Structure formats: structure tokens, C-alpha cells
mmCIF file of C-alpha atoms in Angstrom:
data_model
loop_
_atom_site.group_PDB
_atom_site.id
_atom_site.type_symbol
_atom_site.label_atom_id
_atom_site.label_comp_id
_atom_site.label_asym_id
_atom_site.label_seq_id
_atom_site.Cartn_x
_atom_site.Cartn_y
_atom_site.Cartn_z
ATOM 1 C CA MET T 1 -20.774 22.599 -12.625
ATOM 2 C CA THR T 2 -18.362 23.263 -10.492
ATOM 3 C CA LYS T 3 -15.670 25.825 -10.235
ATOM 4 C CA CYS T 4 -12.259 24.642 -9.592
ATOM 5 C CA ASP T 5 -9.083 26.816 -10.153
ATOM 6 C CA GLY T 6 -10.757 29.636 -12.104
ATOM 7 C CA HIS T 7 -12.221 26.802 -14.672
ATOM 8 C CA LEU T 8 -15.757 25.065 -15.062
ATOM 9 C CA THR T 9 -15.200 21.179 -14.754
ATOM 10 C CA ASN T 10 -18.103 18.596 -14.554
ATOM 11 C CA SER T 11 -18.565 16.782 -11.299
ATOM 12 C CA ILE T 12 -21.392 14.771 -9.887
ATOM 13 C CA ASP T 13 -22.216 14.162 -6.363
ATOM 14 C CA LEU T 14 -19.638 12.282 -4.644
ATOM 15 C CA GLY T 15 -19.857 9.522 -1.859
ATOM 16 C CA ILE T 16 -16.961 7.630 0.048
ATOM 17 C CA ILE T 17 -18.214 4.344 1.583
ATOM 18 C CA ALA T 18 -15.316 3.368 3.931
ATOM 19 C CA LEU T 19 -15.677 -0.210 5.016
ATOM 20 C CA LYS T 20 -15.059 -1.285 8.911
ATOM 21 C CA SER T 21 -11.409 -2.129 7.665
ATOM 22 C CA SER T 22 -10.668 1.257 6.542
ATOM 23 C CA LYS T 23 -12.708 3.720 8.749
ATOM 24 C CA GLU T 24 -9.465 5.581 10.142
ATOM 25 C CA LEU T 25 -8.189 6.236 6.319
ATOM 26 C CA GLY T 26 -11.659 6.974 5.288
ATOM 27 C CA LYS T 27 -12.160 9.548 7.677
ATOM 28 C CA LYS T 28 -8.740 11.418 6.896
ATOM 29 C CA ILE T 29 -9.617 10.972 3.155
ATOM 30 C CA ASP T 30 -12.867 12.743 3.821
ATOM 31 C CA ALA T 31 -11.304 15.628 5.719
ATOM 32 C CA HIS T 32 -8.881 16.350 3.119
ATOM 33 C CA LEU T 33 -11.591 16.548 0.579
ATOM 34 C CA ARG T 34 -13.714 18.761 2.625
ATOM 35 C CA LYS T 35 -11.335 21.208 3.002
ATOM 36 C CA ARG T 36 -9.900 20.658 -0.650
ATOM 37 C CA LEU T 37 -13.433 21.481 -1.826
ATOM 38 C CA ASP T 38 -14.223 23.859 0.970
ATOM 39 C CA HIS T 39 -17.090 21.385 1.761
ATOM 40 C CA ASP T 40 -19.183 21.488 5.083
ATOM 41 C CA GLU T 41 -21.025 18.060 4.868
ATOM 42 C CA THR T 42 -19.160 14.686 4.932
ATOM 43 C CA PHE T 43 -18.744 12.803 2.098
ATOM 44 C CA LEU T 44 -18.886 9.361 3.865
ATOM 45 C CA ILE T 45 -21.840 7.527 3.526
ATOM 46 C CA SER T 46 -22.845 5.286 6.507
ATOM 47 C CA SER T 47 -22.552 1.490 6.231
ATOM 48 C CA ASP T 48 -23.490 -1.529 8.764
ATOM 49 C CA GLU T 49 -21.339 -4.806 7.893
ATOM 50 C CA ILE T 50 -23.749 -7.492 10.063
ATOM 51 C CA ARG T 51 -22.682 -10.865 10.858
ATOM 52 C CA PHE T 52 -24.914 -13.613 11.949
ATOM 53 C CA SER T 53 -23.668 -15.852 14.518
ATOM 54 C CA ASN T 54 -23.095 -19.003 11.929
ATOM 55 C CA GLY T 55 -20.647 -16.461 9.814
ATOM 56 C CA GLU T 56 -22.567 -15.498 7.152
ATOM 57 C CA GLY T 57 -22.886 -11.779 6.495
ATOM 58 C CA LYS T 58 -24.708 -8.825 4.984
ATOM 59 C CA VAL T 59 -23.961 -5.029 4.367
ATOM 60 C CA LYS T 60 -26.746 -2.711 4.683
ATOM 61 C CA LEU T 61 -26.656 0.981 3.585
ATOM 62 C CA SER T 62 -27.858 3.627 5.843
ATOM 63 C CA GLU T 63 -28.871 6.373 3.054
ATOM 64 C CA THR T 64 -29.453 6.853 -0.602
ATOM 65 C CA VAL T 65 -26.610 6.424 -3.155
ATOM 66 C CA ARG T 66 -28.795 7.230 -6.064
ATOM 67 C CA GLY T 67 -27.074 9.335 -8.729
ATOM 68 C CA LYS T 68 -23.610 9.725 -6.902
ATOM 69 C CA ASP T 69 -20.317 8.882 -7.812
ATOM 70 C CA ILE T 70 -19.163 6.135 -5.107
ATOM 71 C CA TYR T 71 -15.929 5.206 -3.873
ATOM 72 C CA ILE T 72 -15.738 1.897 -1.851
ATOM 73 C CA ILE T 73 -12.958 1.850 0.265
ATOM 74 C CA CYS T 74 -11.503 -1.616 1.648
ATOM 75 C CA ASP T 75 -8.308 -2.874 3.546
ATOM 76 C CA VAL T 76 -8.315 -6.264 2.729
ATOM 77 C CA GLY T 77 -4.972 -6.706 4.817
ATOM 78 C CA ASN T 78 -7.043 -5.838 8.019
ATOM 79 C CA TYR T 79 -6.706 -8.794 10.582
ATOM 80 C CA SER T 80 -7.909 -6.594 13.574
ATOM 81 C CA CYS T 81 -11.419 -6.700 12.280
ATOM 82 C CA THR T 82 -13.201 -9.406 14.384
ATOM 83 C CA TYR T 83 -16.394 -11.182 14.544
ATOM 84 C CA LYS T 84 -18.113 -13.876 16.649
ATOM 85 C CA MET T 85 -19.038 -17.241 15.189
ATOM 86 C CA PHE T 86 -20.553 -20.212 17.068
ATOM 87 C CA GLY T 87 -19.174 -18.103 20.112
ATOM 88 C CA PHE T 88 -15.584 -17.779 19.009
ATOM 89 C CA GLU T 89 -14.090 -14.646 18.380
ATOM 90 C CA ASN T 90 -12.854 -14.978 14.196
ATOM 91 C CA HIS T 91 -10.205 -12.554 12.660
ATOM 92 C CA MET T 92 -11.282 -11.414 9.448
ATOM 93 C CA GLY T 93 -8.940 -12.412 6.322
ATOM 94 C CA PRO T 94 -8.568 -11.088 2.929
ATOM 95 C CA ASP T 95 -11.579 -13.561 1.455
ATOM 96 C CA GLU T 96 -13.675 -11.913 4.105
ATOM 97 C CA HIS T 97 -12.559 -8.611 3.245
ATOM 98 C CA PHE T 98 -13.355 -8.846 -0.467
ATOM 99 C CA GLN T 99 -16.727 -10.467 -0.005
ATOM 100 C CA ASP T 100 -17.879 -7.314 2.094
ATOM 101 C CA ILE T 101 -16.807 -5.173 -1.096
ATOM 102 C CA LYS T 102 -19.361 -7.412 -3.286
ATOM 103 C CA ARG T 103 -22.065 -6.941 -0.495
ATOM 104 C CA VAL T 104 -21.632 -3.161 -0.864
ATOM 105 C CA VAL T 105 -21.927 -3.133 -4.525
ATOM 106 C CA SER T 106 -24.998 -5.469 -4.253
ATOM 107 C CA ALA T 107 -26.558 -3.107 -1.549
ATOM 108 C CA ILE T 108 -26.006 -0.333 -4.315
ATOM 109 C CA ARG T 109 -28.340 -2.082 -6.702
ATOM 110 C CA GLY T 110 -27.221 -0.123 -9.734
ATOM 111 C CA LYS T 111 -28.096 3.184 -8.192
ATOM 112 C CA ALA T 112 -25.068 4.891 -8.236
ATOM 113 C CA LYS T 113 -23.793 6.749 -11.109
ATOM 114 C CA ARG T 114 -20.167 5.147 -10.994
ATOM 115 C CA ILE T 115 -18.659 3.126 -8.845
ATOM 116 C CA THR T 116 -15.175 3.080 -8.094
ATOM 117 C CA VAL T 117 -13.367 -0.034 -5.675
ATOM 118 C CA ILE T 118 -10.139 1.130 -3.638
ATOM 119 C CA MET T 119 -8.178 -1.711 -2.276
ATOM 120 C CA PRO T 120 -4.981 0.326 -1.369
ATOM 121 C CA LEU T 121 -3.861 -3.624 -0.784
ATOM 122 C CA LEU T 122 -5.078 -5.258 -3.982
ATOM 123 C CA TYR T 123 -7.038 -8.673 -3.044
ATOM 124 C CA ALA T 124 -4.949 -11.652 -3.587
ATOM 125 C CA SER T 125 -2.034 -9.808 -5.325
ATOM 126 C CA ARG T 126 0.561 -12.654 -4.160
ATOM 127 C CA GLN T 127 -1.394 -15.139 -6.067
ATOM 128 C CA HIS T 128 -1.521 -13.303 -9.531
ATOM 129 C CA ARG T 129 -0.337 -15.993 -11.703
ATOM 130 C CA ARG T 130 0.004 -19.634 -12.332
ATOM 131 C CA LYS T 131 2.806 -21.983 -11.793
ATOM 132 C CA GLY T 132 1.512 -25.323 -12.820
ATOM 133 C CA ARG T 133 -1.998 -26.447 -11.167
ATOM 134 C CA GLU T 134 -2.944 -24.000 -9.013
ATOM 135 C CA SER T 135 -5.664 -21.110 -8.335
ATOM 136 C CA LEU T 136 -5.266 -17.540 -10.290
ATOM 137 C CA ASP T 137 -7.067 -15.927 -7.360
ATOM 138 C CA CYS T 138 -6.444 -12.370 -8.034
ATOM 139 C CA ALA T 139 -7.620 -12.448 -11.939
ATOM 140 C CA ILE T 140 -10.612 -14.079 -11.057
ATOM 141 C CA ALA T 141 -11.410 -11.504 -8.533
ATOM 142 C CA LEU T 142 -11.283 -8.673 -10.812
ATOM 143 C CA GLN T 143 -13.215 -10.221 -13.250
ATOM 144 C CA GLU T 144 -15.843 -10.598 -10.700
ATOM 145 C CA LEU T 145 -15.707 -7.052 -9.745
ATOM 146 C CA GLU T 146 -16.309 -6.044 -13.325
ATOM 147 C CA ARG T 147 -19.280 -8.442 -13.795
ATOM 148 C CA LEU T 148 -20.987 -6.765 -10.759
ATOM 149 C CA GLY T 149 -20.789 -3.460 -12.562
ATOM 150 C CA VAL T 150 -17.687 -1.690 -10.939
ATOM 151 C CA GLN T 151 -16.168 0.833 -13.385
ATOM 152 C CA GLU T 152 -12.622 1.228 -12.146
ATOM 153 C CA ILE T 153 -10.363 0.170 -9.285
ATOM 154 C CA LEU T 154 -7.375 1.677 -7.560
ATOM 155 C CA THR T 155 -4.756 -0.045 -5.583
ATOM 156 C CA PHE T 156 -1.014 1.069 -4.964
ATOM 157 C CA ASP T 157 2.044 -0.569 -5.673
ATOM 158 C CA VAL T 158 0.439 -4.117 -6.900
ATOM 159 C CA HIS T 159 2.428 -7.215 -6.756
ATOM 160 C CA ASP T 160 2.680 -7.448 -10.273
ATOM 161 C CA PRO T 161 1.213 -4.886 -12.374
ATOM 162 C CA ASN T 162 0.325 -7.137 -15.159
ATOM 163 C CA VAL T 163 -2.683 -8.460 -13.561
ATOM 164 C CA GLN T 164 -4.545 -6.039 -14.952
ATOM 165 C CA ASN T 165 -4.462 -7.825 -18.447
ATOM 166 C CA ALA T 166 -7.405 -9.823 -16.663
ATOM 167 C CA ILE T 167 -10.018 -6.928 -17.087
ATOM 168 C CA PRO T 168 -8.439 -5.106 -20.369
ATOM 169 C CA LEU T 169 -11.861 -2.679 -21.051
ATOM 170 C CA LEU T 170 -11.769 -1.895 -17.057
ATOM 171 C CA SER T 171 -10.002 1.269 -15.756
ATOM 172 C CA PHE T 172 -7.365 -0.100 -13.435
ATOM 173 C CA GLU T 173 -5.041 2.376 -11.769
ATOM 174 C CA ASN T 174 -1.947 1.769 -9.887
ATOM 175 C CA LEU T 175 -0.483 4.531 -7.714
ATOM 176 C CA TYR T 176 2.814 4.412 -6.009
ATOM 177 C CA PRO T 177 3.835 6.182 -2.648
ATOM 178 C CA THR T 178 7.192 7.045 -3.306
ATOM 179 C CA TYR T 179 6.752 10.815 -3.308
ATOM 180 C CA ASP T 180 5.441 10.501 0.294
ATOM 181 C CA ILE T 181 7.685 8.102 1.733
ATOM 182 C CA VAL T 182 10.419 10.192 0.379
ATOM 183 C CA LYS T 183 9.142 13.405 1.839
ATOM 184 C CA THR T 184 8.580 11.595 5.176
ATOM 185 C CA ILE T 185 12.249 10.345 5.110
ATOM 186 C CA ILE T 186 13.321 13.902 4.429
ATOM 187 C CA ARG T 187 11.598 15.424 7.241
ATOM 188 C CA GLU T 188 12.335 12.960 9.798
ATOM 189 C CA GLU T 189 16.189 11.861 8.995
ATOM 190 C CA LYS T 190 17.669 15.506 9.181
ATOM 191 C CA ASP T 191 21.287 13.972 8.971
ATOM 192 C CA LEU T 192 20.843 11.956 5.960
ATOM 193 C CA ASP T 193 22.929 13.098 3.120
ATOM 194 C CA ILE T 194 21.510 12.003 -0.106
ATOM 195 C CA ASN T 195 23.934 11.768 -2.914
ATOM 196 C CA LYS T 196 26.295 9.181 -4.739
ATOM 197 C CA ASP T 197 29.146 9.380 -2.377
ATOM 198 C CA SER T 198 27.003 8.880 0.977
ATOM 199 C CA MET T 199 23.960 6.730 0.096
ATOM 200 C CA LEU T 200 22.832 3.699 -1.745
ATOM 201 C CA VAL T 201 19.497 2.312 -2.576
ATOM 202 C CA ILE T 202 19.140 -1.615 -2.073
ATOM 203 C CA SER T 203 16.903 -3.897 -3.910
ATOM 204 C CA PRO T 204 16.448 -7.178 -1.660
ATOM 205 C CA ASP T 205 15.499 -9.047 -4.685
ATOM 206 C CA THR T 206 15.387 -9.023 -8.295
ATOM 207 C CA GLY T 207 11.588 -8.834 -8.456
ATOM 208 C CA ALA T 208 11.959 -5.441 -6.590
ATOM 209 C CA MET T 209 14.791 -4.144 -8.932
ATOM 210 C CA ASP T 210 12.502 -1.791 -11.069
ATOM 211 C CA ARG T 211 11.583 -0.190 -7.785
ATOM 212 C CA ALA T 212 14.882 0.571 -6.294
ATOM 213 C CA ILE T 213 16.183 1.639 -9.813
ATOM 214 C CA TYR T 214 13.383 4.388 -9.791
ATOM 215 C CA TYR T 215 14.285 5.388 -6.304
ATOM 216 C CA SER T 216 18.039 5.583 -7.080
ATOM 217 C CA SER T 217 17.403 7.606 -9.977
ATOM 218 C CA VAL T 218 15.139 10.261 -8.574
ATOM 219 C CA LEU T 219 17.315 10.694 -5.573
ATOM 220 C CA GLY T 220 20.441 10.449 -7.716
ATOM 221 C CA VAL T 221 22.306 7.691 -6.010
ATOM 222 C CA ASP T 222 23.441 4.447 -6.992
ATOM 223 C CA VAL T 223 21.616 0.786 -6.837
ATOM 224 C CA GLY T 224 22.625 -2.403 -5.130
ATOM 225 C CA LEU T 225 21.176 -5.717 -5.435
ATOM 226 C CA PHE T 226 20.617 -8.781 -3.608
ATOM 227 C CA TYR T 227 19.870 -11.792 -4.993
ATOM 228 C CA LYS T 228 18.190 -14.261 -3.201
ATOM 229 C CA ARG T 229 19.320 -18.417 -3.393
ATOM 230 C CA ARG T 230 16.454 -20.623 -2.483
ATOM 231 C CA ASP T 231 16.003 -24.035 -1.660
ATOM 232 C CA HIS T 232 13.863 -25.476 -4.346
ATOM 233 C CA SER T 233 13.697 -28.899 -3.162
ATOM 234 C CA THR T 234 11.173 -27.891 0.177
ATOM 235 C CA ILE T 235 8.266 -25.650 0.810
ATOM 236 C CA VAL T 236 8.117 -23.839 4.050
ATOM 237 C CA ASN T 237 4.880 -21.666 4.907
ATOM 238 C CA GLY T 238 3.898 -21.946 1.176
ATOM 239 C CA LYS T 239 7.583 -20.463 0.007
ATOM 240 C CA ASN T 240 10.884 -22.046 -0.821
ATOM 241 C CA PRO T 241 13.608 -21.038 1.891
ATOM 242 C CA ILE T 242 16.165 -18.749 1.021
ATOM 243 C CA VAL T 243 19.628 -20.326 1.592
ATOM 244 C CA LYS T 244 21.848 -17.257 1.156
ATOM 245 C CA HIS T 245 21.669 -13.527 -0.351
ATOM 246 C CA GLU T 246 24.201 -12.698 -2.590
ATOM 247 C CA TYR T 247 25.235 -8.946 -3.136
ATOM 248 C CA MET T 248 25.694 -7.136 -6.317
ATOM 249 C CA GLY T 249 26.905 -3.610 -6.334
ATOM 250 C CA ARG T 250 28.806 -0.931 -5.006
ATOM 251 C CA ASP T 251 31.139 -0.839 -1.720
ATOM 252 C CA VAL T 252 28.397 0.167 0.922
ATOM 253 C CA GLU T 253 31.060 0.902 3.847
ATOM 254 C CA GLY T 254 30.626 4.288 5.523
ATOM 255 C CA ARG T 255 27.555 4.959 3.535
ATOM 256 C CA ASP T 256 23.607 4.967 4.475
ATOM 257 C CA VAL T 257 21.402 2.381 2.798
ATOM 258 C CA LEU T 258 17.940 2.509 1.940
ATOM 259 C CA ILE T 259 16.533 -1.043 1.256
ATOM 260 C CA VAL T 260 13.059 -0.618 -0.897
ATOM 261 C CA ASP T 261 10.311 -3.246 -1.476
ATOM 262 C CA ASP T 262 6.806 -3.225 -1.977
ATOM 263 C CA MET T 263 5.787 -5.251 1.358
ATOM 264 C CA ILE T 264 7.431 -6.756 4.634
ATOM 265 C CA ALA T 265 5.760 -9.765 5.275
ATOM 266 C CA SER T 266 7.848 -12.099 8.113
ATOM 267 C CA GLY T 267 10.641 -9.616 7.380
ATOM 268 C CA GLU T 268 13.254 -12.324 7.335
ATOM 269 C CA SER T 269 14.724 -11.060 3.958
ATOM 270 C CA VAL T 270 14.884 -7.459 5.081
ATOM 271 C CA PHE T 271 16.723 -9.118 8.404
ATOM 272 C CA ASP T 272 18.793 -10.997 6.454
ATOM 273 C CA ILE T 273 20.075 -8.419 4.314
ATOM 274 C CA ALA T 274 20.698 -5.954 7.323
ATOM 275 C CA GLN T 275 22.839 -8.237 8.823
ATOM 276 C CA GLU T 276 25.195 -8.578 5.428
ATOM 277 C CA LEU T 277 25.076 -4.730 5.056
ATOM 278 C CA LYS T 278 26.145 -4.314 8.213
ATOM 279 C CA LYS T 279 28.824 -6.990 7.948
ATOM 280 C CA ARG T 280 29.889 -4.758 5.133
ATOM 281 C CA LYS T 281 30.474 -1.791 7.224
ATOM 282 C CA ALA T 282 27.264 -0.049 6.275
ATOM 283 C CA ARG T 283 26.329 3.241 8.169
ATOM 284 C CA ASN T 284 22.825 3.335 8.557
ATOM 285 C CA VAL T 285 20.226 0.952 7.163
ATOM 286 C CA TYR T 286 16.601 2.342 6.603
ATOM 287 C CA VAL T 287 14.081 0.239 5.064
ATOM 288 C CA ALA T 288 10.828 1.760 3.159
ATOM 289 C CA ALA T 289 8.078 -0.641 2.165
ATOM 290 C CA THR T 290 4.373 0.492 0.695
ATOM 291 C CA PHE T 291 3.056 -2.096 3.219
ATOM 292 C CA ALA T 292 4.183 -3.400 6.623
ATOM 293 C CA PHE T 293 2.784 -7.131 7.876
ATOM 294 C CA PHE T 294 5.001 -8.453 9.911
ATOM 295 C CA THR T 295 3.308 -11.635 10.036
ATOM 296 C CA GLU T 296 5.575 -13.291 12.416
ATOM 297 C CA GLY T 297 5.347 -10.247 15.046
ATOM 298 C CA THR T 298 8.122 -7.471 15.603
ATOM 299 C CA GLU T 299 10.555 -9.031 18.459
ATOM 300 C CA LYS T 300 12.993 -9.471 15.955
ATOM 301 C CA ILE T 301 13.147 -5.990 14.333
ATOM 302 C CA GLU T 302 12.797 -4.470 17.641
ATOM 303 C CA ARG T 303 16.165 -6.188 18.653
ATOM 304 C CA PHE T 304 17.758 -5.233 15.412
ATOM 305 C CA TYR T 305 16.842 -1.783 16.427
ATOM 306 C CA GLU T 306 18.177 -2.142 19.694
ATOM 307 C CA GLU T 307 21.743 -3.453 18.346
ATOM 308 C CA GLY T 308 21.798 -0.903 15.609
ATOM 309 C CA LEU T 309 21.280 -2.996 12.473
ATOM 310 C CA ILE T 310 18.303 -1.412 11.401
ATOM 311 C CA SER T 311 17.772 2.530 12.014
ATOM 312 C CA ARG T 312 14.041 3.173 10.925
ATOM 313 C CA VAL T 313 11.355 1.443 8.839
ATOM 314 C CA TYR T 314 8.918 3.465 6.961
ATOM 315 C CA SER T 315 5.588 2.345 5.918
ATOM 316 C CA THR T 316 2.345 3.830 4.654
ATOM 317 C CA ASN T 317 -1.165 3.706 6.390
ATOM 318 C CA LEU T 318 -2.584 1.763 3.508
ATOM 319 C CA THR T 319 -3.056 -1.229 5.249
ATOM 320 C CA TYR T 320 -3.529 -1.888 9.010
ATOM 321 C CA ILE T 321 -0.540 -1.572 11.401
ATOM 322 C CA SER T 322 -0.764 -2.051 15.192
ATOM 323 C CA ASP T 323 -0.704 0.752 17.667
ATOM 324 C CA SER T 324 2.275 -0.756 19.244
ATOM 325 C CA VAL T 325 3.882 -0.500 15.873
ATOM 326 C CA LYS T 326 2.936 3.250 15.061
ATOM 327 C CA ASN T 327 4.251 4.106 18.531
ATOM 328 C CA ALA T 328 7.388 2.180 18.143
ATOM 329 C CA PRO T 329 10.888 4.449 18.072
ATOM 330 C CA TRP T 330 11.855 2.239 15.112
ATOM 331 C CA PHE T 331 8.925 2.614 12.565
ATOM 332 C CA LYS T 332 7.260 6.184 10.928
ATOM 333 C CA GLU T 333 3.934 5.910 9.417
ATOM 334 C CA VAL T 334 3.626 7.420 5.936
ATOM 335 C CA ASP T 335 0.138 8.916 5.531
ATOM 336 C CA MET T 336 -1.509 8.474 2.053
ATOM 337 C CA SER T 337 -4.529 10.071 2.783
ATOM 338 C CA GLU T 338 -4.348 13.311 1.301
ATOM 339 C CA LEU T 339 -2.971 11.810 -2.272
ATOM 340 C CA ILE T 340 -6.015 9.696 -2.337
ATOM 341 C CA SER T 341 -8.534 12.415 -1.612
ATOM 342 C CA VAL T 342 -6.767 14.676 -4.443
ATOM 343 C CA ILE T 343 -7.316 11.436 -7.047
ATOM 344 C CA LEU T 344 -10.734 10.957 -5.840
ATOM 345 C CA ASP T 345 -11.384 14.652 -6.169
ATOM 346 C CA LYS T 346 -9.789 14.525 -9.884
ATOM 347 C CA LEU T 347 -11.741 11.639 -10.792
ATOM 348 C CA ASN T 348 -14.866 12.846 -9.625
ATOM 349 C CA LYS T 349 -14.428 16.056 -11.916
ATOM 350 C CA ASN T 350 -13.187 13.882 -14.797
ATOM 351 C CA THR T 351 -10.199 15.204 -15.336
ATOM 352 C CA SER T 352 -6.722 13.499 -15.485
ATOM 353 C CA ILE T 353 -4.612 12.240 -12.715
ATOM 354 C CA ALA T 354 -1.705 11.150 -14.684
ATOM 355 C CA PRO T 355 0.502 13.710 -13.392
ATOM 356 C CA TYR T 356 0.063 11.663 -9.929
ATOM 357 C CA LEU T 357 1.335 8.469 -11.595
ATOM 358 C CA ASP T 358 4.790 9.706 -11.739
ATOM 359 C CA ALA T 359 6.249 11.366 -8.723
ATOM 360 C CA THR T 360 10.030 12.579 -10.539
ATOM 361 C CA ARG T 361 9.094 15.860 -11.092
ATOM 362 C CA VAL T 362 7.702 16.830 -7.194
ATOM 363 C CA ILE T 363 10.426 14.428 -5.578
ATOM 364 C CA THR T 364 13.102 16.588 -7.919
ATOM 365 C CA LYS T 365 11.333 19.823 -6.491
ATOM 366 C CA LEU T 366 11.411 18.474 -3.027
ATOM 367 C CA LEU T 367 15.155 17.573 -2.929
ATOM 368 C CA ASN T 368 16.087 20.981 -4.529
ATOM 369 C CA GLU T 369 14.394 22.745 -2.094
ATOM 370 C CA ARG T 370 15.965 20.622 0.684
ATOM 371 C CA GLU T 371 19.378 22.145 -0.621
#
């Protein structure tokens, strides 16, 4: 039994296995947990991710996990992780990271009290549903983790939350970084007036509309929408190219604009929308995304920043971001490690995390304190 906030709660030994892809995030989570619990020793359990010269691999745990509440953290989007294969240097992709998660579960060999997998970026989340004769990767992956004995999955801002229907008996928690993003924007943008007359929230497409409506509701501002007209007769890099962005919403002239989305991949949609907003005489264009990939590089966004088309990009440290991006004047990182540490503490003590699934109350309090 552990005493917490004057109450006795059930808890068991906690262990964090942060794979190579999430070492930095794992260390930050561990530091917050140790401070929160006034605990001297680390919760991190060391592991070795070994690669053979033909590309095969294995994971070896360096200490016991018997009876522990184990949390496996893996960033399936960390392309900076490399290994040698036949003399070539290979960058790890999502498939290889996911395989390492399964290797860890296999190495645990059923000795842990409970296994929770934390994939901030859910594996294969962009291939979550079928359109014709194609694979259904995310659902299959979730079912595979369930068969391996994983009891809970934690993720952030999943592309389509309905994918959890593939594992109806498994605990699946989809968290959002809204509060931390808003808090960081308020801290960094001292001159930003958050009111209906000065600001708008913009959804870059119909799929992100629910997210934009939530942001606009908690911030107390209006929302606008850009609709993507695509050329469905051709496919480029797995997608139908966008022909034109059509805007629906209030006049943006003289207003600050916040574009919100779950991810920035190549960034083309954001770039096009920023240009359209500036044509309509928007004052400042800010971008907030849970995940920032910049799959096509950052040259274009750097030019947009220099030309005043984009004022700032806010994104989390839930997936890998290069040092050059972290240190760029147009980018601000939103640290999510403290929230994850709180969630782990609550789960370990078998207490509810419901208050952390809806950030409305804390955002309202934050805005009131700002005033």
C-alpha cells in the first residue's frame, strides 16, 4: 500500500522500458515520476536492442521484471535510429520499431504483473481502414499485441479513434495534447489576443474539423474550414493530389489564425492554406500539430517563415524531431513527459485517468489566469 494525497491506494512495482526510439522521452518521464513520488531510484529498466549483420534482431532485458507493472515506450516514427546490414546503414522504419515492441513482450515471458504499451504515435494509424482491396495494418497490429498478452495501449491523437473497435476487450486510451499546446502558445506568444474579434481557429480539412471545433470552443473563438478539392484520377506518393483549397468561415482579415491538425507530414496542405490566409490578409498564422514529420524537409517552411507567411509551428516531443528543427526560430517544442508521468502514476495505482482525457476545465482555468 502507498500513501498518496492523504489516501491509501493500491500500487505495485513500476518499471519503464524505453526503447532506443524513446530514450530521451523515457528519461524525462522517469525524472517527473521520481519527483512526483519522491523516489530516489530510477524506474527505467535497461534493455539492449541487438541487430545482426543480416538485419535480424533481438531484445535482451538486463534486469528482472517479475511482478512489476511494465510500461513499454516506443516511438515508431523515429527514423533517426540506424543499424548496419550487409555493410549499409539502414534507418529504422515503423515496421521495425513495432517488431521491437513485440520482442520486448516476448523477452518479458509473462513474468510481469501487467504490460502496457505506450505508442505516442500509433503504429500504422494512417492505414486504419479499407478502401477496396488493401491491407488493414493498424487493426491487425493491435490484435497482435492483444494476443501477446498486452493489457493496455496508450496513444495520442490517433488518426481515427474508431480503430480501437478492433480490440473491444482491450483497454485503449487515446490522449490529446491540447492543454500542453495551448499552455505553450500562451507562454510564448505574449501579444496574442485570444478572443472572437482577434483570433480564429482553422481546420485544414474536413477530417480535422472535430479537433478545430474543440480548440475554438475552449478558446472561445470562431472556427473556419478549408475544404480540399482533390484529383481522384491520379495518385502521387500514395495520395490524390490537391487541386485547390476552398475556404468556409468568417473573414480572417486582421485576425491571428491558428491552424490545428493531428500531423504535419510533407506540410503541403499547411503551406497552401497559409498562403490562402495571407491572401485574405490574416495577421499572424500559427500552426499546432501533435506530430511534426516534415517528410519533405524544412526548406519550404523556413522560406515561409522568412517571408512572414507562417509565424510559428507548435508540435510535441511525442515523436522524433531533429535538433535542427528544435532549434529553429519558427518552431516551438511542446513537452508531454509530465502528463505521461502523471498518467503512469494513476494507472499504476489503479485510479481513474478520466480527468486527464478532457482538458476543458484546465484550459479554461489557464485562460482565466492569463486575464
